[in-house]
Amino acid sequence: MSELTYVGKRYVREDAYDKARGKSTYTCDRELKDMLYAKLVLSEKACASVKIEKTKALSVPGIKAVYTFEDVPEKTYNPHNWSACIDSPEDQYILSDKARFVGDHLALVVGETKEAAEEAAGLVEITYGEEEPVIGLAAARKSEVPPAFEKKVSFGDYEAVKTEAEVVVATSGSTQKIHHGALEAHIALADIDENGNLVLWTPCQTVYQVRFHVSSLLGLPYTKVRVIKATMGGSFGGKGQTVVEPACAFACYTLKRPVMLYMDRAESVIGTRSRNACEMQVETALTKDGRILGRRIEADMDGGAYYTNASAVAMALAKKLFRMYRMEAQDCHVRTYFTNTIPGGACRGYGSPQAHAITEINLDQAAAKLGIDPCELRLKNVAQPMDPDPTGGTNLGNTRIEDCIRTGMEAFNWKERREHVREKNTSRYAWGVGMACAAHGNGYKGAYPEFTNVHMMMHPDGSVEVRVGIHDQGCGTVLTMQQIAAEALHMDVYRIKVYEADTYITPYDAAGTQASRVTYVCGRAVQKTGEALFEKLIKAACVLYGWEKDEIKAEDGKLFCREESKAYSEVAKEYEKACSRYLRAELEYEPPSNPGSYSCAFAEVKVDKYTGLVEVTDLLAVHDVGQCMNRTLAEGQVEGGAQMSLGMALCEEMVYDKKGGIKTRNFSKYHMINAPDMPPVRTLFIEDGEPDGPYGGKSLGELAAVAPGPAAINAINFAVGGNFADYPATPEKIIAFLEKERNR
C-alpha cells in the first residue's frame, strides 16, 4: 500500500473544543417558539391489563393533552425494522394496549412546561389487572408460548467428528441484560415547518428508519417527513431503534405545535432497550494435540416483551461463531424467547459479546484439560486469510487473528507472566492472567440490502461538500469520512464538510449507522466518490490548460504540471465559467464482500479473596483493523470498548425481581466501571489491509467491546482455580465459590 497522507494520522475533531467547553447544542438545548413538553407514563407492572384515568392529569394547569392507546393510530410496527423491506413481525403500538413489561409505554402527557408535564404524568391513574409474568429464560422455556424465533445453522456432521475426538469439553454459561449507559438519555423534538412538513430532530443512528416508521404510523408520505440526526451524547446501540420518536411525532402532528419528548435516566433504563441476555451450552470436540474437530452450541436469548430484534440478534450470534476457528463441523441452535422484560435491541457488538463470552471460556477449559497453553490452542485453530465462510457468506477476507495473538503474546510477555504471575499470591490476594479472542463483521452484505449513496461537490473556493447518510455517535465518524475524502482528493481535511444524515439533504442509505458498516461500506463509498471527483478535476485541468493527464500531480489542494500550478479553487471556478459545469460526483455503492474483523485481549487480574472484588491491573488489546483511519479515535474506541466489556464481565447487570420489577434503575444501583477502576489499556493494531475497505480499513468500534470481558473472566478462573461462566463475576459469586472450595 502506498504511503497515506491523511488516513491513519491523528486529527482533532472540529467539534472537540465545543464539546469540552459545553458549547455543543444537543436536542435538549433547542427551544422552539410555542414548544410543548411531553413525558411518557411507563408501566410499573410486568404483565397486566390496564385502565387509565386521565382526569387528574388533565386538571393540571398548562396540560394540553393526555394520550393513551385509544387515542393513537391502531397500527402495529416493529421498531427494529429499518426499512420497508425488512419484515420482522410487528407487534408494538405507539402506546401499548396493555402492560407487557415494567417500562412499557402506556400514556403520553403533553404540557406547556416541563413542570406541568412531569406533575401530570405522576397523576395519571392506572388500574392494573395483574397477570403472572414470565421473567427470565428458565420461565420462558416452561411457558406455553413458543420461541419468538428458532433456527439451526450448521455445516459438516458434528456427531460423526465427535466420535473421532479424544477430548470433549462442555461449558454452560450465561450473559446478562445490559443497559447502554449513554450520557444522553432518550429524547426527540418535532415541529411542523412552514410547508406543513413534519420535522423531527433525534440523536438516533437511523434517520431513514425513523422516517419509515413515522410515515407509516401517521399515514404521511415520506416526502412530508423530515428526520434530522441531532448531535448525540452517546448511543452504543441504544438509539439504534425508534423508541420515543413515534410518540413525539404523533403529539406534534396532532397538536400542530412543536413537542419535545424527553426521558430521565431511570426511564431510559427501564423503558427503552437492552442487550439481550443469553444462556449458552458449548460442547467442543478436540484431538489430544489441540485440534478442534467440531463444536455444538445451544443458545437461548431473552427477547423481552416484544419481537424487536428476536431473529436478527440470534442469527448475528450464530453467524459470528463460524468465522473465528477452523473445524470440520459445527452445529449452532439458537432460540429467542418472549419474556415480560425490557425488549432486546442493539448493544455494542450485537451478538458478538454473548457469542464469545462463553465459547472463549470453553476454549480455556479445553486448554487446561489438554495441558496446552490457551494461546497455543487458539493458534492451532484460528481462521486464515481468505478462508471461506462455512455458512455460505462471502469469504472471511484478510483475516489476521493469528497475527493479533502472536503480537499480543510478545507485547504482554504472555508465557513468562502466565508461568510466574501466581508468585505474587498472598493469603489475601490471588493473581491471574487470561486472554480471549473475538470476531465481528463489516455490514449486512449477504443478510440484508447493503448499499449507500454519496454526493460530493467541489466549490469555486476549493472547499468540498460531502453528503452521505452517516450518524456520528460521538466517536468521530464525521472526521473519519473527512480523512478518507481528503486522501482521495489530496487536500486539507478541514476544507471538507461532511454532513450527517438528514432525510431532506443527504442521499438514501440502506441501513444507518449500525452493524459495523460505516467505515467499511460508507467509507469506501466516500473514497470511490472522492476518486471520481478527483478524476473530473484532472480532466477539467486538461481541458482548460492543455495539460497531459499523466504529467499532473496533486498535493494539498493544488495541481502541478510541468512548471505550472493551479489551486483547486481556480480550476473549479474556471471550469464552471468555460464549460458550464460544476465539479461534482455521485455514487450508489454496494460492497462486494463482508470480511471479518478480529481482536484478542490479554488481561491481568488481582482477586481479593476476602471481599471478592476484582481489580484488572493490566489490559492489552490487539485489533486486526486493516488500516487505522485516525489513531487517536481508534485508541479511544478500544479504551471505551474495554470499559464496556469489563463492566459486562465484572459488575453491569439489569436485575429483575420475580414480579418483573427492575432493581437497577439508576447508576447508584446499576454499577459501571468508573475511571479510577479502569486499568491502563494498551492498544496495538494489525494493519495488513482489507482489499475492499477504504484504504484497507475495516470495522473496530463494536469489536472493541467483545474480547476484554472473557479475557478477564479467564484470568479470574486462572487466579482462583474457578470455572466462572455466568456473567458478571460479582464479588458475591466469587466469595460463594471460595467458601465452597474451602469447605470442600
Short mmCIF file of C-alpha atoms in Angstrom, two decimals, residues 291-681:
data_model
loop_
_atom_site.label_atom_id
_atom_site.label_comp_id
_atom_site.label_asym_id
_atom_site.label_seq_id
_atom_site.Cartn_x
_atom_site.Cartn_y
_atom_site.Cartn_z
CA ARG A 291 -7.02 -29.54 17.04
CA ILE A 292 -10.72 -28.62 17.14
CA LEU A 293 -12.74 -31.23 15.25
CA GLY A 294 -16.16 -29.77 15.85
CA ARG A 295 -18.45 -27.86 18.16
CA ARG A 296 -22.10 -27.87 19.20
CA ILE A 297 -23.73 -24.74 20.57
CA GLU A 298 -27.19 -24.27 22.06
CA ALA A 299 -28.05 -20.62 22.70
CA ASP A 300 -31.26 -19.24 24.18
CA MET A 301 -31.79 -15.47 24.03
CA ASP A 302 -34.13 -13.31 26.07
CA GLY A 303 -36.01 -11.22 23.52
CA GLY A 304 -38.08 -9.32 26.04
CA ALA A 305 -41.71 -8.30 25.73
CA TYR A 306 -41.81 -7.55 22.00
CA TYR A 307 -40.33 -9.19 18.94
CA THR A 308 -37.94 -6.31 18.05
CA ASN A 309 -34.63 -7.99 17.10
CA ALA A 310 -35.51 -11.60 18.04
CA SER A 311 -34.37 -13.13 14.77
CA ALA A 312 -31.62 -10.65 13.89
CA VAL A 313 -29.60 -10.90 17.10
CA ALA A 314 -29.92 -14.69 17.24
CA MET A 315 -28.66 -15.05 13.69
CA ALA A 316 -25.90 -12.49 14.28
CA LEU A 317 -24.69 -14.52 17.26
CA ALA A 318 -24.83 -17.75 15.29
CA LYS A 319 -23.06 -16.50 12.18
CA LYS A 320 -20.18 -14.96 14.12
CA LEU A 321 -19.44 -18.30 15.75
CA PHE A 322 -18.49 -19.68 12.32
CA ARG A 323 -15.92 -17.01 11.50
CA MET A 324 -13.21 -17.50 14.13
CA TYR A 325 -11.87 -21.05 14.18
CA ARG A 326 -11.32 -23.77 11.62
CA MET A 327 -13.06 -27.09 12.28
CA GLU A 328 -14.72 -29.89 10.37
CA ALA A 329 -18.26 -29.44 11.69
CA GLN A 330 -20.32 -27.14 13.84
CA ASP A 331 -23.97 -27.12 14.92
CA CYS A 332 -25.48 -23.95 16.32
CA HIS A 333 -29.08 -23.97 17.50
CA VAL A 334 -30.41 -20.54 18.51
CA ARG A 335 -33.75 -19.63 20.04
CA THR A 336 -35.18 -16.30 21.18
CA TYR A 337 -37.96 -16.28 23.77
CA PHE A 338 -40.57 -13.74 24.80
CA THR A 339 -40.39 -12.60 28.42
CA ASN A 340 -42.09 -9.80 30.36
CA THR A 341 -38.89 -7.76 30.48
CA ILE A 342 -37.44 -4.85 28.53
CA PRO A 343 -37.28 -5.62 24.77
CA GLY A 344 -33.96 -6.53 23.26
CA GLY A 345 -32.07 -4.21 20.97
CA ALA A 346 -28.65 -3.44 19.60
CA CYS A 347 -25.90 -3.03 22.18
CA ARG A 348 -22.31 -2.62 21.02
CA GLY A 349 -21.29 -5.89 19.44
CA TYR A 350 -24.72 -7.25 18.51
CA GLY A 351 -24.39 -10.94 19.33
CA SER A 352 -20.60 -10.99 19.49
CA PRO A 353 -20.32 -10.27 23.24
CA GLN A 354 -22.72 -13.11 24.03
CA ALA A 355 -21.19 -15.48 21.46
CA HIS A 356 -17.57 -15.16 22.57
CA ALA A 357 -18.31 -14.73 26.29
CA ILE A 358 -18.95 -18.44 26.73
CA THR A 359 -17.08 -20.04 23.82
CA GLU A 360 -13.79 -18.40 24.81
CA ILE A 361 -14.14 -19.70 28.36
CA ASN A 362 -14.85 -23.13 26.91
CA LEU A 363 -11.59 -22.99 24.95
CA ASP A 364 -9.62 -22.10 28.08
CA GLN A 365 -11.20 -25.06 29.84
CA ALA A 366 -10.22 -27.26 26.89
CA ALA A 367 -6.65 -25.95 27.04
CA ALA A 368 -6.47 -26.74 30.76
CA LYS A 369 -7.79 -30.26 30.21
CA LEU A 370 -5.28 -30.89 27.43
CA GLY A 371 -2.38 -29.23 29.26
CA ILE A 372 -1.87 -26.79 26.37
CA ASP A 373 -1.23 -23.07 26.63
CA PRO A 374 -4.51 -21.21 25.80
CA CYS A 375 -2.80 -19.09 23.16
CA GLU A 376 -1.17 -22.09 21.54
CA LEU A 377 -4.51 -23.90 21.41
CA ARG A 378 -6.07 -20.99 19.58
CA LEU A 379 -3.12 -20.63 17.22
CA LYS A 380 -3.62 -24.24 16.12
CA ASN A 381 -7.18 -23.47 15.03
CA VAL A 382 -7.71 -19.83 14.06
CA ALA A 383 -9.08 -18.84 10.67
CA GLN A 384 -6.60 -17.84 7.97
CA PRO A 385 -6.73 -15.14 5.27
CA MET A 386 -9.45 -15.64 2.65
CA ASP A 387 -10.90 -18.72 4.36
CA PRO A 388 -14.45 -19.43 3.20
CA ASP A 389 -17.40 -18.67 5.44
CA PRO A 390 -18.82 -22.11 6.30
CA THR A 391 -22.35 -20.66 6.40
CA GLY A 392 -22.16 -19.56 2.76
CA GLY A 393 -21.39 -15.86 3.12
CA THR A 394 -18.57 -14.04 1.39
CA ASN A 395 -15.11 -15.21 2.44
CA LEU A 396 -13.58 -14.02 5.69
CA GLY A 397 -11.26 -11.56 3.97
CA ASN A 398 -7.72 -10.78 5.05
CA THR A 399 -8.15 -12.44 8.42
CA ARG A 400 -5.29 -11.58 10.77
CA ILE A 401 -6.34 -13.10 14.08
CA GLU A 402 -3.17 -15.20 14.15
CA ASP A 403 -1.09 -12.01 13.91
CA CYS A 404 -3.16 -10.50 16.73
CA ILE A 405 -2.42 -13.43 19.05
CA ARG A 406 1.29 -13.63 18.25
CA THR A 407 1.76 -9.87 18.56
CA GLY A 408 -0.19 -9.83 21.81
CA MET A 409 1.74 -12.72 23.32
CA GLU A 410 5.01 -10.90 22.73
CA ALA A 411 3.82 -7.47 23.88
CA PHE A 412 2.14 -8.88 27.01
CA ASN A 413 5.07 -11.18 27.77
CA TRP A 414 2.40 -13.85 27.94
CA LYS A 415 4.33 -17.04 28.58
CA GLU A 416 6.52 -15.67 31.34
CA ARG A 417 3.62 -13.91 33.07
CA ARG A 418 1.43 -16.99 32.78
CA GLU A 419 4.17 -19.07 34.43
CA HIS A 420 5.08 -16.66 37.19
CA VAL A 421 2.03 -14.49 37.96
CA ARG A 422 0.90 -16.71 40.83
CA GLU A 423 4.16 -15.96 42.60
CA LYS A 424 2.50 -12.66 43.55
CA ASN A 425 -0.18 -14.51 45.54
CA THR A 426 -0.63 -13.76 49.23
CA SER A 427 -3.05 -15.08 51.82
CA ARG A 428 -5.48 -12.40 50.72
CA TYR A 429 -4.86 -11.84 47.02
CA ALA A 430 -4.78 -14.20 44.06
CA TRP A 431 -3.31 -13.13 40.75
CA GLY A 432 -4.01 -14.42 37.28
CA VAL A 433 -3.69 -13.68 33.59
CA GLY A 434 -6.05 -14.65 30.80
CA MET A 435 -6.80 -13.97 27.18
CA ALA A 436 -9.67 -14.25 24.72
CA CYS A 437 -10.37 -13.68 21.04
CA ALA A 438 -13.26 -12.09 19.20
CA ALA A 439 -14.66 -11.79 15.70
CA HIS A 440 -17.09 -9.31 14.20
CA GLY A 441 -18.36 -8.27 10.79
CA ASN A 442 -18.42 -5.31 8.41
CA GLY A 443 -22.01 -4.68 7.47
CA TYR A 444 -25.03 -6.55 6.18
CA LYS A 445 -23.76 -7.99 2.89
CA GLY A 446 -25.29 -11.43 2.47
CA ALA A 447 -28.06 -10.89 5.03
CA TYR A 448 -29.94 -7.68 4.19
CA PRO A 449 -29.85 -4.99 1.47
CA GLU A 450 -26.50 -3.27 1.85
CA PHE A 451 -25.74 -0.10 -0.09
CA THR A 452 -25.26 3.63 0.35
CA ASN A 453 -25.21 6.78 -1.74
CA VAL A 454 -22.75 9.66 -1.75
CA HIS A 455 -23.00 13.10 -3.32
CA MET A 456 -19.82 15.18 -3.46
CA MET A 457 -19.06 18.57 -4.98
CA MET A 458 -16.15 20.97 -5.15
CA HIS A 459 -16.98 24.65 -4.81
CA PRO A 460 -15.24 27.58 -6.55
CA ASP A 461 -13.43 28.39 -3.29
CA GLY A 462 -11.82 24.95 -3.35
CA SER A 463 -13.82 23.55 -0.44
CA VAL A 464 -15.64 20.25 -0.79
CA GLU A 465 -19.07 19.19 0.39
CA VAL A 466 -19.86 15.53 1.10
CA ARG A 467 -23.39 14.31 1.60
CA VAL A 468 -23.72 10.78 2.96
CA GLY A 469 -26.21 9.26 5.40
CA ILE A 470 -23.90 8.79 8.40
CA HIS A 471 -24.63 9.34 12.09
CA ASP A 472 -21.78 10.34 14.38
CA GLN A 473 -22.43 8.76 17.78
CA GLY A 474 -19.67 10.80 19.36
CA CYS A 475 -16.84 8.57 18.17
CA GLY A 476 -15.67 10.79 15.29
CA THR A 477 -17.40 9.28 12.25
CA VAL A 478 -17.56 12.67 10.53
CA LEU A 479 -13.81 13.19 10.90
CA THR A 480 -13.14 9.69 9.58
CA MET A 481 -15.12 10.50 6.43
CA GLN A 482 -13.25 13.81 6.11
CA GLN A 483 -9.92 11.99 6.24
CA ILE A 484 -10.98 9.43 3.64
CA ALA A 485 -12.24 12.17 1.32
CA ALA A 486 -9.06 14.18 1.89
CA GLU A 487 -6.95 11.18 0.91
CA ALA A 488 -8.91 10.69 -2.29
CA LEU A 489 -8.79 14.38 -3.18
CA HIS A 490 -5.25 15.20 -1.94
CA MET A 491 -6.44 18.19 0.07
CA ASP A 492 -6.73 19.54 3.60
CA VAL A 493 -9.06 17.54 5.89
CA TYR A 494 -10.61 20.68 7.33
CA ARG A 495 -11.56 22.06 3.90
CA ILE A 496 -14.06 19.22 3.57
CA LYS A 497 -17.56 19.47 5.01
CA VAL A 498 -19.31 16.16 5.74
CA TYR A 499 -23.00 16.37 6.57
CA GLU A 500 -24.66 13.99 8.97
CA ALA A 501 -27.85 12.20 7.98
CA ASP A 502 -30.86 14.36 7.14
CA THR A 503 -33.62 12.84 5.03
CA TYR A 504 -34.06 16.12 3.12
CA ILE A 505 -30.35 16.73 2.49
CA THR A 506 -28.33 13.52 2.46
CA PRO A 507 -28.94 10.74 -0.10
CA TYR A 508 -30.56 7.47 0.93
CA ASP A 509 -28.58 4.98 2.98
CA ALA A 510 -29.91 1.43 3.28
CA ALA A 511 -29.17 0.62 6.90
CA GLY A 512 -27.90 3.52 9.01
CA THR A 513 -25.01 3.61 11.43
CA GLN A 514 -25.10 0.07 12.74
CA ALA A 515 -23.69 -3.41 12.07
CA SER A 516 -20.12 -2.03 11.99
CA ARG A 517 -20.73 -0.97 8.40
CA VAL A 518 -19.82 2.70 8.42
CA THR A 519 -16.07 2.65 7.79
CA TYR A 520 -16.14 -0.38 5.52
CA VAL A 521 -19.25 0.48 3.47
CA CYS A 522 -19.81 4.24 3.78
CA GLY A 523 -16.10 5.00 3.99
CA ARG A 524 -15.36 3.02 0.85
CA ALA A 525 -18.22 4.80 -0.90
CA VAL A 526 -16.74 8.16 0.11
CA GLN A 527 -13.32 7.05 -1.14
CA LYS A 528 -14.67 5.98 -4.53
CA THR A 529 -16.76 9.14 -4.90
CA GLY A 530 -13.74 11.24 -3.98
CA GLU A 531 -11.65 9.45 -6.58
CA ALA A 532 -14.36 10.07 -9.18
CA LEU A 533 -14.47 13.77 -8.29
CA PHE A 534 -10.68 13.97 -8.42
CA GLU A 535 -10.74 12.37 -11.87
CA LYS A 536 -13.17 15.06 -13.03
CA LEU A 537 -10.89 17.72 -11.58
CA ILE A 538 -7.94 16.32 -13.55
CA LYS A 539 -9.98 16.18 -16.75
CA ALA A 540 -11.11 19.75 -16.21
CA ALA A 541 -7.49 20.87 -15.89
CA CYS A 542 -6.59 19.04 -19.09
CA VAL A 543 -9.42 20.77 -20.97
CA LEU A 544 -8.71 24.21 -19.51
CA TYR A 545 -4.92 24.29 -19.69
CA GLY A 546 -3.97 21.68 -22.28
CA TRP A 547 -2.13 19.62 -19.67
CA GLU A 548 -1.38 15.92 -20.11
CA LYS A 549 -3.10 13.73 -17.52
CA ASP A 550 -0.03 11.58 -16.87
CA GLU A 551 2.05 14.64 -16.02
CA ILE A 552 -0.30 16.06 -13.38
CA LYS A 553 0.45 15.71 -9.68
CA ALA A 554 -1.70 16.82 -6.75
CA GLU A 555 -0.79 17.96 -3.26
CA ASP A 556 -2.56 19.91 -0.54
CA GLY A 557 -5.34 21.27 -2.73
CA LYS A 558 -3.18 22.17 -5.74
CA LEU A 559 -2.47 20.62 -9.15
CA PHE A 560 1.02 20.71 -10.60
CA CYS A 561 2.05 20.15 -14.21
CA ARG A 562 5.48 20.97 -15.58
CA GLU A 563 6.26 24.43 -14.23
CA GLU A 564 2.64 25.44 -13.64
CA SER A 565 0.37 25.04 -10.64
CA LYS A 566 -3.29 25.70 -10.07
CA ALA A 567 -5.27 25.72 -6.84
CA TYR A 568 -8.40 23.58 -6.88
CA SER A 569 -10.44 26.75 -6.42
CA GLU A 570 -9.07 28.20 -9.68
CA VAL A 571 -9.83 25.03 -11.62
CA ALA A 572 -13.37 24.80 -10.23
CA LYS A 573 -14.13 28.46 -10.96
CA GLU A 574 -12.67 28.45 -14.47
CA TYR A 575 -14.33 25.11 -15.31
CA GLU A 576 -17.75 26.46 -14.41
CA LYS A 577 -17.16 29.60 -16.47
CA ALA A 578 -15.72 27.90 -19.54
CA CYS A 579 -17.71 24.65 -19.62
CA SER A 580 -20.96 25.49 -17.77
CA ARG A 581 -20.32 22.61 -15.39
CA TYR A 582 -19.89 22.22 -11.66
CA LEU A 583 -17.33 19.78 -10.33
CA ARG A 584 -19.43 17.08 -8.70
CA ALA A 585 -19.70 13.29 -8.43
CA GLU A 586 -22.37 10.86 -7.27
CA LEU A 587 -22.19 7.17 -6.45
CA GLU A 588 -24.51 4.39 -5.32
CA TYR A 589 -22.24 1.83 -3.72
CA GLU A 590 -22.78 -1.80 -2.77
CA PRO A 591 -19.85 -3.57 -1.09
CA PRO A 592 -18.67 -6.77 -2.79
CA SER A 593 -17.83 -8.51 0.49
CA ASN A 594 -18.30 -8.67 4.24
CA PRO A 595 -14.97 -9.71 5.79
CA GLY A 596 -14.31 -10.41 9.43
CA SER A 597 -12.64 -8.07 11.86
CA TYR A 598 -10.68 -9.75 14.64
CA SER A 599 -9.14 -9.00 18.00
CA CYS A 600 -7.69 -10.52 21.11
CA ALA A 601 -7.27 -9.19 24.62
CA PHE A 602 -4.81 -10.07 27.39
CA ALA A 603 -5.72 -9.27 30.99
CA GLU A 604 -4.06 -9.46 34.39
CA VAL A 605 -6.29 -9.52 37.48
CA LYS A 606 -5.90 -9.29 41.22
CA VAL A 607 -8.67 -11.07 43.15
CA ASP A 608 -9.34 -10.08 46.75
CA LYS A 609 -10.26 -13.38 48.43
CA TYR A 610 -11.67 -11.56 51.47
CA THR A 611 -14.14 -9.32 49.60
CA GLY A 612 -14.47 -10.99 46.19
CA LEU A 613 -13.55 -7.73 44.47
CA VAL A 614 -11.56 -7.99 41.25
CA GLU A 615 -9.06 -5.42 40.07
CA VAL A 616 -7.97 -5.60 36.44
CA THR A 617 -4.40 -4.39 36.72
CA ASP A 618 -3.33 -4.56 33.07
CA LEU A 619 -5.08 -4.92 29.73
CA LEU A 620 -3.67 -5.26 26.25
CA ALA A 621 -5.96 -5.21 23.22
CA VAL A 622 -4.77 -6.14 19.72
CA HIS A 623 -7.07 -5.44 16.77
CA ASP A 624 -6.96 -6.50 13.14
CA VAL A 625 -8.31 -3.29 11.57
CA GLY A 626 -6.78 -3.46 8.10
CA GLN A 627 -5.80 0.21 8.34
CA CYS A 628 -6.41 2.74 11.10
CA MET A 629 -8.36 5.74 9.94
CA ASN A 630 -7.42 8.05 12.84
CA ARG A 631 -5.14 6.69 15.54
CA THR A 632 -6.48 8.93 18.28
CA LEU A 633 -10.08 7.95 17.56
CA ALA A 634 -9.14 4.28 17.18
CA GLU A 635 -7.38 4.19 20.54
CA GLY A 636 -10.39 5.88 22.11
CA GLN A 637 -12.68 3.24 20.66
CA VAL A 638 -10.57 0.44 22.11
CA GLU A 639 -10.38 2.07 25.54
CA GLY A 640 -14.12 2.75 25.65
CA GLY A 641 -14.91 -0.73 24.39
CA ALA A 642 -12.71 -2.22 27.09
CA GLN A 643 -14.62 -0.30 29.75
CA MET A 644 -17.94 -1.71 28.50
CA SER A 645 -16.64 -5.24 28.14
CA LEU A 646 -15.02 -5.30 31.57
CA GLY A 647 -18.25 -3.89 33.00
CA MET A 648 -20.11 -6.82 31.47
CA ALA A 649 -17.58 -9.22 32.99
CA LEU A 650 -17.49 -7.78 36.49
CA CYS A 651 -20.44 -5.64 37.51
CA GLU A 652 -23.03 -4.43 35.00
CA GLU A 653 -26.42 -6.14 35.14
CA MET A 654 -30.08 -5.25 34.86
CA VAL A 655 -31.53 -7.11 37.85
CA TYR A 656 -35.19 -8.17 37.93
CA ASP A 657 -37.31 -9.36 40.82
CA LYS A 658 -39.85 -12.17 40.48
CA LYS A 659 -42.59 -9.73 39.52
CA GLY A 660 -40.52 -8.13 36.76
CA GLY A 661 -39.54 -5.02 38.68
CA ILE A 662 -36.11 -3.61 37.84
CA LYS A 663 -33.89 -3.13 40.87
CA THR A 664 -31.17 -1.29 38.97
CA ARG A 665 -32.95 1.83 37.71
CA ASN A 666 -30.15 4.31 38.22
CA PHE A 667 -26.39 4.47 38.48
CA SER A 668 -26.40 4.07 42.24
CA LYS A 669 -27.66 0.52 41.68
CA TYR A 670 -26.53 -0.19 38.11
CA HIS A 671 -22.78 -0.36 38.55
CA MET A 672 -20.39 0.57 35.75
CA ILE A 673 -16.61 0.65 35.91
CA ASN A 674 -15.52 4.20 36.71
CA ALA A 675 -12.32 5.86 35.59
CA PRO A 676 -10.35 5.17 38.82
CA ASP A 677 -11.11 1.45 38.46
CA MET A 678 -10.01 1.17 34.84
CA PRO A 679 -6.66 -0.46 34.16
CA PRO A 680 -4.20 1.10 31.75
CA VAL A 681 -5.31 -0.08 28.31
#
